[in-house]
Short mmCIF file of N, CA and C in Angstrom, two decimals:
data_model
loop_
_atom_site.label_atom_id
_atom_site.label_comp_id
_atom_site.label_asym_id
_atom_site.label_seq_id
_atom_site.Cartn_x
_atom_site.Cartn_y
_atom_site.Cartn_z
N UNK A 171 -32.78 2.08 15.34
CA UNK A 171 -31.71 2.72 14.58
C UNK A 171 -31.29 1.77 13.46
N UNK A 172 -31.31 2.55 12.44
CA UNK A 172 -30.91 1.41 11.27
C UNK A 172 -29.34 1.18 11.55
N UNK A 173 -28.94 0.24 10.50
CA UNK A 173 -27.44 -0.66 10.83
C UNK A 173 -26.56 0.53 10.42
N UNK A 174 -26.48 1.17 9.15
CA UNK A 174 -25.66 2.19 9.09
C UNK A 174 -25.93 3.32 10.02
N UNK A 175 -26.78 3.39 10.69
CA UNK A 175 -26.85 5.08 12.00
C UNK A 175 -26.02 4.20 13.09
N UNK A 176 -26.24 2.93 13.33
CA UNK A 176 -25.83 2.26 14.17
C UNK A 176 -24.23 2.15 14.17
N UNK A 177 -23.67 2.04 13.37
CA UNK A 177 -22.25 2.09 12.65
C UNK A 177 -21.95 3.51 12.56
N UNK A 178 -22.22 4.27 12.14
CA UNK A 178 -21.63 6.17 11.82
C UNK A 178 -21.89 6.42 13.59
N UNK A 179 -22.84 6.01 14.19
CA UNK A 179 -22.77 6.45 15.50
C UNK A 179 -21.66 6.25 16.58
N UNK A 180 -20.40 5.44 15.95
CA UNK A 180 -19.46 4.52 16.42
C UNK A 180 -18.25 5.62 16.06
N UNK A 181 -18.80 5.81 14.85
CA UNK A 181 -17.07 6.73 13.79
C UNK A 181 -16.62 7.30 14.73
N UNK A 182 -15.05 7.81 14.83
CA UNK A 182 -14.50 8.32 15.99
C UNK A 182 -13.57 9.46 14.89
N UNK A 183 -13.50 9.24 13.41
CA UNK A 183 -12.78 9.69 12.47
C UNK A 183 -12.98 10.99 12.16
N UNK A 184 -12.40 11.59 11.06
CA UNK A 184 -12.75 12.82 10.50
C UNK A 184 -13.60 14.14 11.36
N UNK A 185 -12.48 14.13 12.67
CA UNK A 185 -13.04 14.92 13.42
C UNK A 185 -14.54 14.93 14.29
N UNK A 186 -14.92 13.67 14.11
CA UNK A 186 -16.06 13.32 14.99
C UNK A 186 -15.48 13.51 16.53
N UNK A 187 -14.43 13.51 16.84
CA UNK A 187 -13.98 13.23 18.77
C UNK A 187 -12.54 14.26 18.51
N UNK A 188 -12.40 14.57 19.59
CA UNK A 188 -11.47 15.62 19.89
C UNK A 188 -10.20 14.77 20.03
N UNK A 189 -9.14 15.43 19.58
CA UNK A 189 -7.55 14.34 19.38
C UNK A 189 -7.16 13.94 20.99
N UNK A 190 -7.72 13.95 21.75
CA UNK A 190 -7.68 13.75 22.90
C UNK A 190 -7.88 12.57 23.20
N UNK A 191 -9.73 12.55 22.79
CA UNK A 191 -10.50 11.24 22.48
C UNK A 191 -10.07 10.04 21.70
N UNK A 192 -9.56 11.15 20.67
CA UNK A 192 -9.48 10.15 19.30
C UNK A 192 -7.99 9.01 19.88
N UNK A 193 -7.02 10.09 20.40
CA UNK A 193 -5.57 9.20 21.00
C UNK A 193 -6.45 8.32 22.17
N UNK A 194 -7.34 8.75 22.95
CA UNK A 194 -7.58 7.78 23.77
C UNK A 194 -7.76 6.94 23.77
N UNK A 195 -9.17 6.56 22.72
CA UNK A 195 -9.47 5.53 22.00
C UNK A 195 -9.16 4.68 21.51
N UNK A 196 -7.85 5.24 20.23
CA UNK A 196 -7.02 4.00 20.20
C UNK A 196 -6.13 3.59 20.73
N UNK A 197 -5.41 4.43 21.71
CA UNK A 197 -4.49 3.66 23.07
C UNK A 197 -4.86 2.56 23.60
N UNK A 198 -7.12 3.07 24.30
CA UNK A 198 -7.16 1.37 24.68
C UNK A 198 -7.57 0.30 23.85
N UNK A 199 -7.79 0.78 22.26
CA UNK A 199 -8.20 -0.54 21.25
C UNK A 199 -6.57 -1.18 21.05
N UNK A 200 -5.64 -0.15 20.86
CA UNK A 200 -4.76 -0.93 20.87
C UNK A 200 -4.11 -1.89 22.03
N UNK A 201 -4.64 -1.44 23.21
CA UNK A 201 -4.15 -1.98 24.40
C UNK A 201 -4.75 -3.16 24.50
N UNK A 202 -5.80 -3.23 24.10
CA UNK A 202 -7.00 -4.36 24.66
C UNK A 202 -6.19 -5.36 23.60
N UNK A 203 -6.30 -4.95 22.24
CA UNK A 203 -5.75 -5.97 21.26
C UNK A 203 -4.73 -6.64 21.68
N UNK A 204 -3.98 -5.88 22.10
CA UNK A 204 -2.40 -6.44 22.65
C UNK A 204 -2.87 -7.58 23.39
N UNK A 205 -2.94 -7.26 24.68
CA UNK A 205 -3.93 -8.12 25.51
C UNK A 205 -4.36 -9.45 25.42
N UNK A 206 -5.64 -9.40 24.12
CA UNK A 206 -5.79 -10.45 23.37
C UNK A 206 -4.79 -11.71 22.64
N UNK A 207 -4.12 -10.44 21.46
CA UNK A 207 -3.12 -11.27 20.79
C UNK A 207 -2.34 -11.89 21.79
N UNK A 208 -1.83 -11.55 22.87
CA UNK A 208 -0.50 -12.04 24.03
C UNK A 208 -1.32 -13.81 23.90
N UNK A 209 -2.56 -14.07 24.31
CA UNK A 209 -3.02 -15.23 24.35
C UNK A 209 -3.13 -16.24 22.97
N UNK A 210 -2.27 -16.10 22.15
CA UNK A 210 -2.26 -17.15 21.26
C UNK A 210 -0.96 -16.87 20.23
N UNK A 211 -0.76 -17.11 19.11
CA UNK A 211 0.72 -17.08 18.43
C UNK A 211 0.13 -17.11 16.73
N UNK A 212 -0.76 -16.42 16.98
CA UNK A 212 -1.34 -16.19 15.55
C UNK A 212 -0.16 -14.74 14.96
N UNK A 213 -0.49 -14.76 14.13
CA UNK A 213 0.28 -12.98 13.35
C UNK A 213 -0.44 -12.62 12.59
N UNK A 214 -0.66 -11.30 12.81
CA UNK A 214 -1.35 -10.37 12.71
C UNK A 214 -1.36 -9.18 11.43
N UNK A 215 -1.66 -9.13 10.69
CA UNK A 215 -1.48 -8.15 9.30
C UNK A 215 -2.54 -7.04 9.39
N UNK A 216 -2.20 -5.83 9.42
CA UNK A 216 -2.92 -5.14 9.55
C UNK A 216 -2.73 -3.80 8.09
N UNK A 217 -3.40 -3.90 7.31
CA UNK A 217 -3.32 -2.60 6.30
C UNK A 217 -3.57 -1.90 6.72
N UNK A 218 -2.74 -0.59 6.30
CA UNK A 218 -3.52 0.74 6.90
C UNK A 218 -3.67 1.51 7.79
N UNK A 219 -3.35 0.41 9.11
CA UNK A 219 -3.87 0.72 10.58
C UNK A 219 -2.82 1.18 11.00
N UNK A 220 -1.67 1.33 10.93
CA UNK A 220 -0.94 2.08 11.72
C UNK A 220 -0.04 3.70 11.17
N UNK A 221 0.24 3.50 10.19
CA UNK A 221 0.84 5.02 9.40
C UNK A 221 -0.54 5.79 8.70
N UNK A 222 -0.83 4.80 7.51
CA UNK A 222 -2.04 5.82 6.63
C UNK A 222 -3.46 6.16 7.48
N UNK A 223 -3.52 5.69 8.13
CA UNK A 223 -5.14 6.11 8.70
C UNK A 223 -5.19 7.25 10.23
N UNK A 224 -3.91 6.57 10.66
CA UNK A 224 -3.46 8.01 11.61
C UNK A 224 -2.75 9.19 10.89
N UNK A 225 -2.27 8.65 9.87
CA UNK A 225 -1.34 10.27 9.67
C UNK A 225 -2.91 11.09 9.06
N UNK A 226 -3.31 10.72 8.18
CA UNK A 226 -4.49 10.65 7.84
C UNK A 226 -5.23 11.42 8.61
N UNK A 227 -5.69 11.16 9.39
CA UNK A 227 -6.53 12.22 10.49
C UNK A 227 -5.48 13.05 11.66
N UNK A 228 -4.41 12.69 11.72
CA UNK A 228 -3.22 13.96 12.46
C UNK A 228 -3.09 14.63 11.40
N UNK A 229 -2.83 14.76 10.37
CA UNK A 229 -2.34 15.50 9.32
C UNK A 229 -3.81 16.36 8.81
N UNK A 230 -4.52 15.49 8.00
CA UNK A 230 -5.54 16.60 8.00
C UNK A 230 -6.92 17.48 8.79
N UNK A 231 -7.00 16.41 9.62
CA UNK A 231 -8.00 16.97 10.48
C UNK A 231 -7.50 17.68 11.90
N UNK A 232 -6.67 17.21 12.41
CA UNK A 232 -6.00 18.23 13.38
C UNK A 232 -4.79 18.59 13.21
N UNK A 233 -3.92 18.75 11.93
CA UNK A 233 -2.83 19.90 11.93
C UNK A 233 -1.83 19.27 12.70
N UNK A 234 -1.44 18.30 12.82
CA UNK A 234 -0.40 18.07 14.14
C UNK A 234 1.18 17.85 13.14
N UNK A 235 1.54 18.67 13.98
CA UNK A 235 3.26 18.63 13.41
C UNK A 235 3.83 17.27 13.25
N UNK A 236 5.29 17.25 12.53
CA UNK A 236 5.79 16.10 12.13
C UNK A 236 6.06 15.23 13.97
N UNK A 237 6.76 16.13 15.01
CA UNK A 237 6.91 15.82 16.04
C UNK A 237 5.68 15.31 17.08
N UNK A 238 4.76 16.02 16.95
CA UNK A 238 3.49 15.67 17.56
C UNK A 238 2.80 13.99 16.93
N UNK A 239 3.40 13.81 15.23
CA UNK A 239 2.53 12.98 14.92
C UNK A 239 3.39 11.69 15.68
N UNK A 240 4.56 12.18 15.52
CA UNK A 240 5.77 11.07 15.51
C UNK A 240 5.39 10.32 16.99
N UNK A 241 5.26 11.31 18.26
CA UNK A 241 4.69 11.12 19.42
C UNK A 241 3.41 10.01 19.40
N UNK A 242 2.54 10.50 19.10
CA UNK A 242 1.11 9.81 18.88
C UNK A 242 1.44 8.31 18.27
N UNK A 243 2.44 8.17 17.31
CA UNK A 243 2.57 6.71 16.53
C UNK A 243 3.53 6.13 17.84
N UNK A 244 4.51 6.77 18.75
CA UNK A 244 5.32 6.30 19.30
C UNK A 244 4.29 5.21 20.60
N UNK A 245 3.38 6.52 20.90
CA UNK A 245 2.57 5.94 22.28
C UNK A 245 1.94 4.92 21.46
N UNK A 246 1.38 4.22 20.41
CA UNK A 246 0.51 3.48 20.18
C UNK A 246 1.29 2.37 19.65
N UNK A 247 2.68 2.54 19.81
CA UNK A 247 3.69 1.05 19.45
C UNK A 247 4.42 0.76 20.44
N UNK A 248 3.92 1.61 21.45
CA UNK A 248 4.15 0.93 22.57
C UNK A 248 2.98 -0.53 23.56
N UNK A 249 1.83 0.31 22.81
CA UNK A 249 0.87 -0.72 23.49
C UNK A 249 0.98 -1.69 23.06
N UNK A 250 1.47 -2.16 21.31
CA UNK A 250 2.18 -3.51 21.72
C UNK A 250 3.26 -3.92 21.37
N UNK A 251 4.16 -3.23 21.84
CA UNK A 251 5.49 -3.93 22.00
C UNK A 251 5.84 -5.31 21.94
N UNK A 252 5.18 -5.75 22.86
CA UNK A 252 4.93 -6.88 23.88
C UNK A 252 5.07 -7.56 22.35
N UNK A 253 4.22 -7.86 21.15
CA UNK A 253 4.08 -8.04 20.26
C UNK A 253 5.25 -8.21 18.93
N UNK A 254 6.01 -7.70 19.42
CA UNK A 254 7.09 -7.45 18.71
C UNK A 254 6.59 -7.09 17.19
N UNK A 255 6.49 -5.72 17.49
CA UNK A 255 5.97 -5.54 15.79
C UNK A 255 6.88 -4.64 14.72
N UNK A 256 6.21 -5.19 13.07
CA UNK A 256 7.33 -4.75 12.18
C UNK A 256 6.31 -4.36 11.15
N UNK A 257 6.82 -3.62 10.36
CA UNK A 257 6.02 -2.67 9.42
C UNK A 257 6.30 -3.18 8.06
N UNK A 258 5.74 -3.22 6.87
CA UNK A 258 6.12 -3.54 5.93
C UNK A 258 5.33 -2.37 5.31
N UNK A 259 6.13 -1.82 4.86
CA UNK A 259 5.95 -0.40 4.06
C UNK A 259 5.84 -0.43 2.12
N UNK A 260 4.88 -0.32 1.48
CA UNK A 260 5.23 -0.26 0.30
C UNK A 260 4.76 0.99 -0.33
N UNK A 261 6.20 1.14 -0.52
CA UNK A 261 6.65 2.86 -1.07
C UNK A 261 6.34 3.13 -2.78
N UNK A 262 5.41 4.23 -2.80
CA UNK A 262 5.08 3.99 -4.23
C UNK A 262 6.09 5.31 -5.08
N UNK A 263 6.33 4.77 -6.04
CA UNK A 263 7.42 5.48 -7.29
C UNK A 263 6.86 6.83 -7.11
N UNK A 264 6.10 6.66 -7.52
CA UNK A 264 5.37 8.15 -8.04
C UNK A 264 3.89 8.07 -7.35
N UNK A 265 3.51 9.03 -6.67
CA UNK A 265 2.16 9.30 -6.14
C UNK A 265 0.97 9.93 -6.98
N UNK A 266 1.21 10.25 -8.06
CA UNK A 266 0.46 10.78 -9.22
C UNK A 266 0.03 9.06 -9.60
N UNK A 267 0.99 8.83 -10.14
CA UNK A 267 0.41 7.12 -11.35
C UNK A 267 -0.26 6.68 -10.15
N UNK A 268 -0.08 6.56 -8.95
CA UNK A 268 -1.23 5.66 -7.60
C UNK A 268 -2.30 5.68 -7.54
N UNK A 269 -2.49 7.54 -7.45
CA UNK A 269 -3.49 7.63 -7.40
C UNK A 269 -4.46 7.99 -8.51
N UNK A 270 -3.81 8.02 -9.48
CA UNK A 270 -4.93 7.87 -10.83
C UNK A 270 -5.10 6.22 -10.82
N UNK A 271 -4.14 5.55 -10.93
CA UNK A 271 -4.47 4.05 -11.01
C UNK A 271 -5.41 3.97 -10.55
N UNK A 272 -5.69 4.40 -9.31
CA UNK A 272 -6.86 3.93 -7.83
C UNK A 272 -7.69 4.29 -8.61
N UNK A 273 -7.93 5.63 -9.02
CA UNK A 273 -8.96 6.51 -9.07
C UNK A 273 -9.96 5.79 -10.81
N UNK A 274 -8.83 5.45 -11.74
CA UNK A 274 -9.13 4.53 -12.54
C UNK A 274 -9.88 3.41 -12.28
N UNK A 275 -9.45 2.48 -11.12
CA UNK A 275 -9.68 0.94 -10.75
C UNK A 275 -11.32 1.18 -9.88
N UNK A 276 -11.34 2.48 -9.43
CA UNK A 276 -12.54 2.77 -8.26
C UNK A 276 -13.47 3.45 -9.20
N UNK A 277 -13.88 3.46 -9.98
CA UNK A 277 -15.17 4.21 -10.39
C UNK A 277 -16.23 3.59 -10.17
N UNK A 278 -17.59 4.56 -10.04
CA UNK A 278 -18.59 3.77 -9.81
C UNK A 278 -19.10 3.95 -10.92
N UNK A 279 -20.54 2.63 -10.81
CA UNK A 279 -20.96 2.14 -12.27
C UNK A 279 -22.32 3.68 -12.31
N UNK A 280 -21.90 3.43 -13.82
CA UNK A 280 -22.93 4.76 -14.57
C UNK A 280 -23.19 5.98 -13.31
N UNK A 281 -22.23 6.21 -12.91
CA UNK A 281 -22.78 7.77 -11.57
C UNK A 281 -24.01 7.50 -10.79
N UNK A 282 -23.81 5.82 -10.62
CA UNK A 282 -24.62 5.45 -8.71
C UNK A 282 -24.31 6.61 -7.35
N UNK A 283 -22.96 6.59 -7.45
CA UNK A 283 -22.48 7.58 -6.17
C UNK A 283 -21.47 8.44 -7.28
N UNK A 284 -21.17 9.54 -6.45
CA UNK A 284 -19.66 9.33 -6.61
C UNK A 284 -17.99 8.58 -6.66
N UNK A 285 -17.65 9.26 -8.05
CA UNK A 285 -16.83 8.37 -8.19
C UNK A 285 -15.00 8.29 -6.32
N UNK A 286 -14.51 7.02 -6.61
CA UNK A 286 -13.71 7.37 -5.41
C UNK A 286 -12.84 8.96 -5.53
N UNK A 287 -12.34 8.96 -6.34
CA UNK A 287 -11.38 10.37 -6.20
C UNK A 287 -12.11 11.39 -6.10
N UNK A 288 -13.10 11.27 -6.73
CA UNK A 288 -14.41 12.72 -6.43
C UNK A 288 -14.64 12.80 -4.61
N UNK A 289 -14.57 11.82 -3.86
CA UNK A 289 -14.89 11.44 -2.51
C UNK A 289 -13.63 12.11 -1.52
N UNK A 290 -12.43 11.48 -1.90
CA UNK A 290 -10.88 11.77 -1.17
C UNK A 290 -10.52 13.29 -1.87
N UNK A 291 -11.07 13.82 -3.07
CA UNK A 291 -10.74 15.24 -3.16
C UNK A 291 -11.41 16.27 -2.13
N UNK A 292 -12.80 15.78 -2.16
CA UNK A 292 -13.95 16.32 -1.71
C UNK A 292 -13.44 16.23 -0.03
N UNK A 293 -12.75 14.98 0.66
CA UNK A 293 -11.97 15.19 1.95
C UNK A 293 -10.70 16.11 2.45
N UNK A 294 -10.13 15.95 1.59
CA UNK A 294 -8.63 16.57 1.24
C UNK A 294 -9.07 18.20 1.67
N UNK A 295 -9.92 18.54 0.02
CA UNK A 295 -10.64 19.92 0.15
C UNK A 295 -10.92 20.39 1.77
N UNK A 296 -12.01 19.35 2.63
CA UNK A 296 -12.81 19.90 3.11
C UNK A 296 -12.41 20.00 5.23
N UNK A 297 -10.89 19.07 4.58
CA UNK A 297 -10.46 18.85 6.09
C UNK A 297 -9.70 20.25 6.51
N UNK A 298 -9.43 20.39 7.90
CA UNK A 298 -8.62 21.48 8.01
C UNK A 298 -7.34 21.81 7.05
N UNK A 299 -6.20 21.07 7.09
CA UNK A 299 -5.24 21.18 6.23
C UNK A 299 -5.55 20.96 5.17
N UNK A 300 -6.62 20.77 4.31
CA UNK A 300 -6.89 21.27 2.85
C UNK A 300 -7.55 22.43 2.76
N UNK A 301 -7.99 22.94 3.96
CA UNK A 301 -8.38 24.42 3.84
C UNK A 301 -7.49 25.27 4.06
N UNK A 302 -6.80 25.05 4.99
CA UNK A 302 -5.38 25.84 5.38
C UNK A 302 -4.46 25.95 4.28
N UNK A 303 -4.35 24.98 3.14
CA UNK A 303 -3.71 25.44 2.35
C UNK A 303 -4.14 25.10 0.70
N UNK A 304 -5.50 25.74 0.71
CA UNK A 304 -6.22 25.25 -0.32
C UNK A 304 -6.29 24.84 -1.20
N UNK A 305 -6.19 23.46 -0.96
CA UNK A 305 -6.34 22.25 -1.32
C UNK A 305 -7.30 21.45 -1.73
N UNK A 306 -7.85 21.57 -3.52
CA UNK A 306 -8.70 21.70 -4.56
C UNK A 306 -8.69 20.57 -5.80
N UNK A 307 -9.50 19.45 -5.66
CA UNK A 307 -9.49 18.90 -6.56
C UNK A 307 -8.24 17.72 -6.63
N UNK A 308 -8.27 17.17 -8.11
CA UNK A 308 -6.92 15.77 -7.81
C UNK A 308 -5.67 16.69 -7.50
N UNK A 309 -5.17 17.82 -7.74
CA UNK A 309 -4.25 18.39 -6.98
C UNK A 309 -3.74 18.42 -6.21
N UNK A 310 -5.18 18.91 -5.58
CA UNK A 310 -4.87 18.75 -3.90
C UNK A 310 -5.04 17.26 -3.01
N UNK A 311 -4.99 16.77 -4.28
CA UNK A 311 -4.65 15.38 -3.61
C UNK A 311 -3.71 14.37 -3.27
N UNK A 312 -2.72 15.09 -4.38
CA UNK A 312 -1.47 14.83 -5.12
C UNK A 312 -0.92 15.68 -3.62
N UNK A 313 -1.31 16.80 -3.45
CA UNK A 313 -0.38 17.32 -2.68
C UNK A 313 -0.66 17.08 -1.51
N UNK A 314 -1.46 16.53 -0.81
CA UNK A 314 -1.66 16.02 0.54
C UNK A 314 -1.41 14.31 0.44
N UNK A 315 -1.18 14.06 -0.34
CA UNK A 315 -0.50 12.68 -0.46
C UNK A 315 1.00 12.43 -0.17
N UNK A 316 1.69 13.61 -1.10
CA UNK A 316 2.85 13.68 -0.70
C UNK A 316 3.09 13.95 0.08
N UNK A 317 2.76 15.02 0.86
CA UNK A 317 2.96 15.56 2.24
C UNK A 317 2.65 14.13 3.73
N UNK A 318 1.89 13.01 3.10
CA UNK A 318 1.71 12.14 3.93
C UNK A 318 2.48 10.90 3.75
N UNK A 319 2.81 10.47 2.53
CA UNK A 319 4.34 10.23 2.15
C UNK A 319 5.33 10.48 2.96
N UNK A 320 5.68 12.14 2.53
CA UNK A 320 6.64 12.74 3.86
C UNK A 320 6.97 12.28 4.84
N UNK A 321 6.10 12.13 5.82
CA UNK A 321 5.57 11.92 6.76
C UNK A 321 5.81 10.32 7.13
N UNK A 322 5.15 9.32 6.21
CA UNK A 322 5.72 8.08 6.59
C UNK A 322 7.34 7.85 6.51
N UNK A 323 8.03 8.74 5.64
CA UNK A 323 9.25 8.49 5.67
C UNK A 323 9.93 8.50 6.74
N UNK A 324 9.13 9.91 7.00
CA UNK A 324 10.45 10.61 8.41
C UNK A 324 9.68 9.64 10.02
N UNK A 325 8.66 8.57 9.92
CA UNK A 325 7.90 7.93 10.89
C UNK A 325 9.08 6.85 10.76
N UNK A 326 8.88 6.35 9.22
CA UNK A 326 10.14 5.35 9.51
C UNK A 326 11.18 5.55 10.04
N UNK A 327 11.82 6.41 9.86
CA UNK A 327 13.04 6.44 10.31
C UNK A 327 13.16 6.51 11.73
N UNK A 328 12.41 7.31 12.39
CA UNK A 328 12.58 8.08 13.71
C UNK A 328 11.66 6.50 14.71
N UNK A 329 10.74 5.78 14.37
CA UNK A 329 10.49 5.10 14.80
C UNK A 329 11.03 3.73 15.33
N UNK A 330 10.97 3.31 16.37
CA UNK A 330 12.02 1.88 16.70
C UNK A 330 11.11 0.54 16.57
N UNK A 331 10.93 0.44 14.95
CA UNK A 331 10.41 -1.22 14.70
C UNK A 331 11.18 -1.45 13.70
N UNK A 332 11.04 -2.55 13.52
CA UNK A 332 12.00 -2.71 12.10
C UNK A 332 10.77 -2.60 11.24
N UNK A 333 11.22 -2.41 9.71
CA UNK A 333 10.92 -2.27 8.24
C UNK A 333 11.17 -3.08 7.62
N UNK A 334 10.44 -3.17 6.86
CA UNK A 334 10.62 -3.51 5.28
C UNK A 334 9.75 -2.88 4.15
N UNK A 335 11.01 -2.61 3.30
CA UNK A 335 10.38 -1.46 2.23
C UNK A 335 10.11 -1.98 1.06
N UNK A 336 8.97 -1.86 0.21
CA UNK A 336 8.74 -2.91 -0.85
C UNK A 336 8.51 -1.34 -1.62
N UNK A 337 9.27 -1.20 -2.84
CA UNK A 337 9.05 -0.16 -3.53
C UNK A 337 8.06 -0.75 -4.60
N UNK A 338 7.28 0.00 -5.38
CA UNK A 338 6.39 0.28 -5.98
C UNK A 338 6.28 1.06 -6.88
#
């Protein structure tokens, strides 16, 4: 098996495993981590990994309500508590200038692949909740952005870690 079949054979994302699986999975990656980290006094930075990449697949690939998602982030900050963990959130002004910036900063050279925003439209589009509410192009990207925005807001709040909000 080549290294990338070897790797995609792993993906657990974009609806590859049932939200069952998918919560299972990272309950025990997060559990095991915990685990780990308990044995030393390093700190830990993690992009990504806890709001954008779950709301991310609760939101578009299985539809899960603001309450359902809120649940799912609750069980997985519990596994490490132990950890005492804190979020540093950076909240962007406007979600339009972001994601053109990105989409600006990510092009690929002379149309090797597709460019990045051609990729995250083409997801947006093709996940359940961009079909459910058809969701087309940088539009619909704009608008499943915000809606995941949303979403981190009302996580912050309702969630028990502390914050810090770095606006943008």
């Amino acid at each position: 098996m080549s290294l990338i079949g070897d790797v995609a054979s792993k993906e657990i994302c974009d609806g590859r495993k049932s939200l069952d699986e998918f919560r299972d999975i990272h309950l025990r990656r997060w559990s095991k981590f915990a685990e780990q980290a308990l044995l030393n006094d390093n700190i830990y930075i993690f992009e990504c990994a806890f709001l954008q990449n779950h709301i991310f697949e609760l939101l578009g690939v299985y539809e899960k309500s603001d309450e359902e998602i809120y649940l799912y982030l609750k069980s997985l900050l519990e596994t490490v508590k132990s950890l005492s963990p804190s979020i540093v959130y950076i909240e962007p002004s406007s979600v339009e200038d972001i994601i053109i910036q990105a989409a600006n900063e990510s092009k690929s050279p002379e149309g090797s692949r597709p460019d990045w925003i051609d990729e995250v439209a083409n997801w947006v589009s093709n996940v359940n909740f961009g079909k459910s509410h058809n969701l087309k192009g940088i539009e619909g990207v704009f608008y499943f952005c915000k809606e995941r925005l949303r979403i981190d807001k009302l996580m912050i709040e309702k969630l028990n870690v502390p914050v810090t909000i770095i606006k943008r």
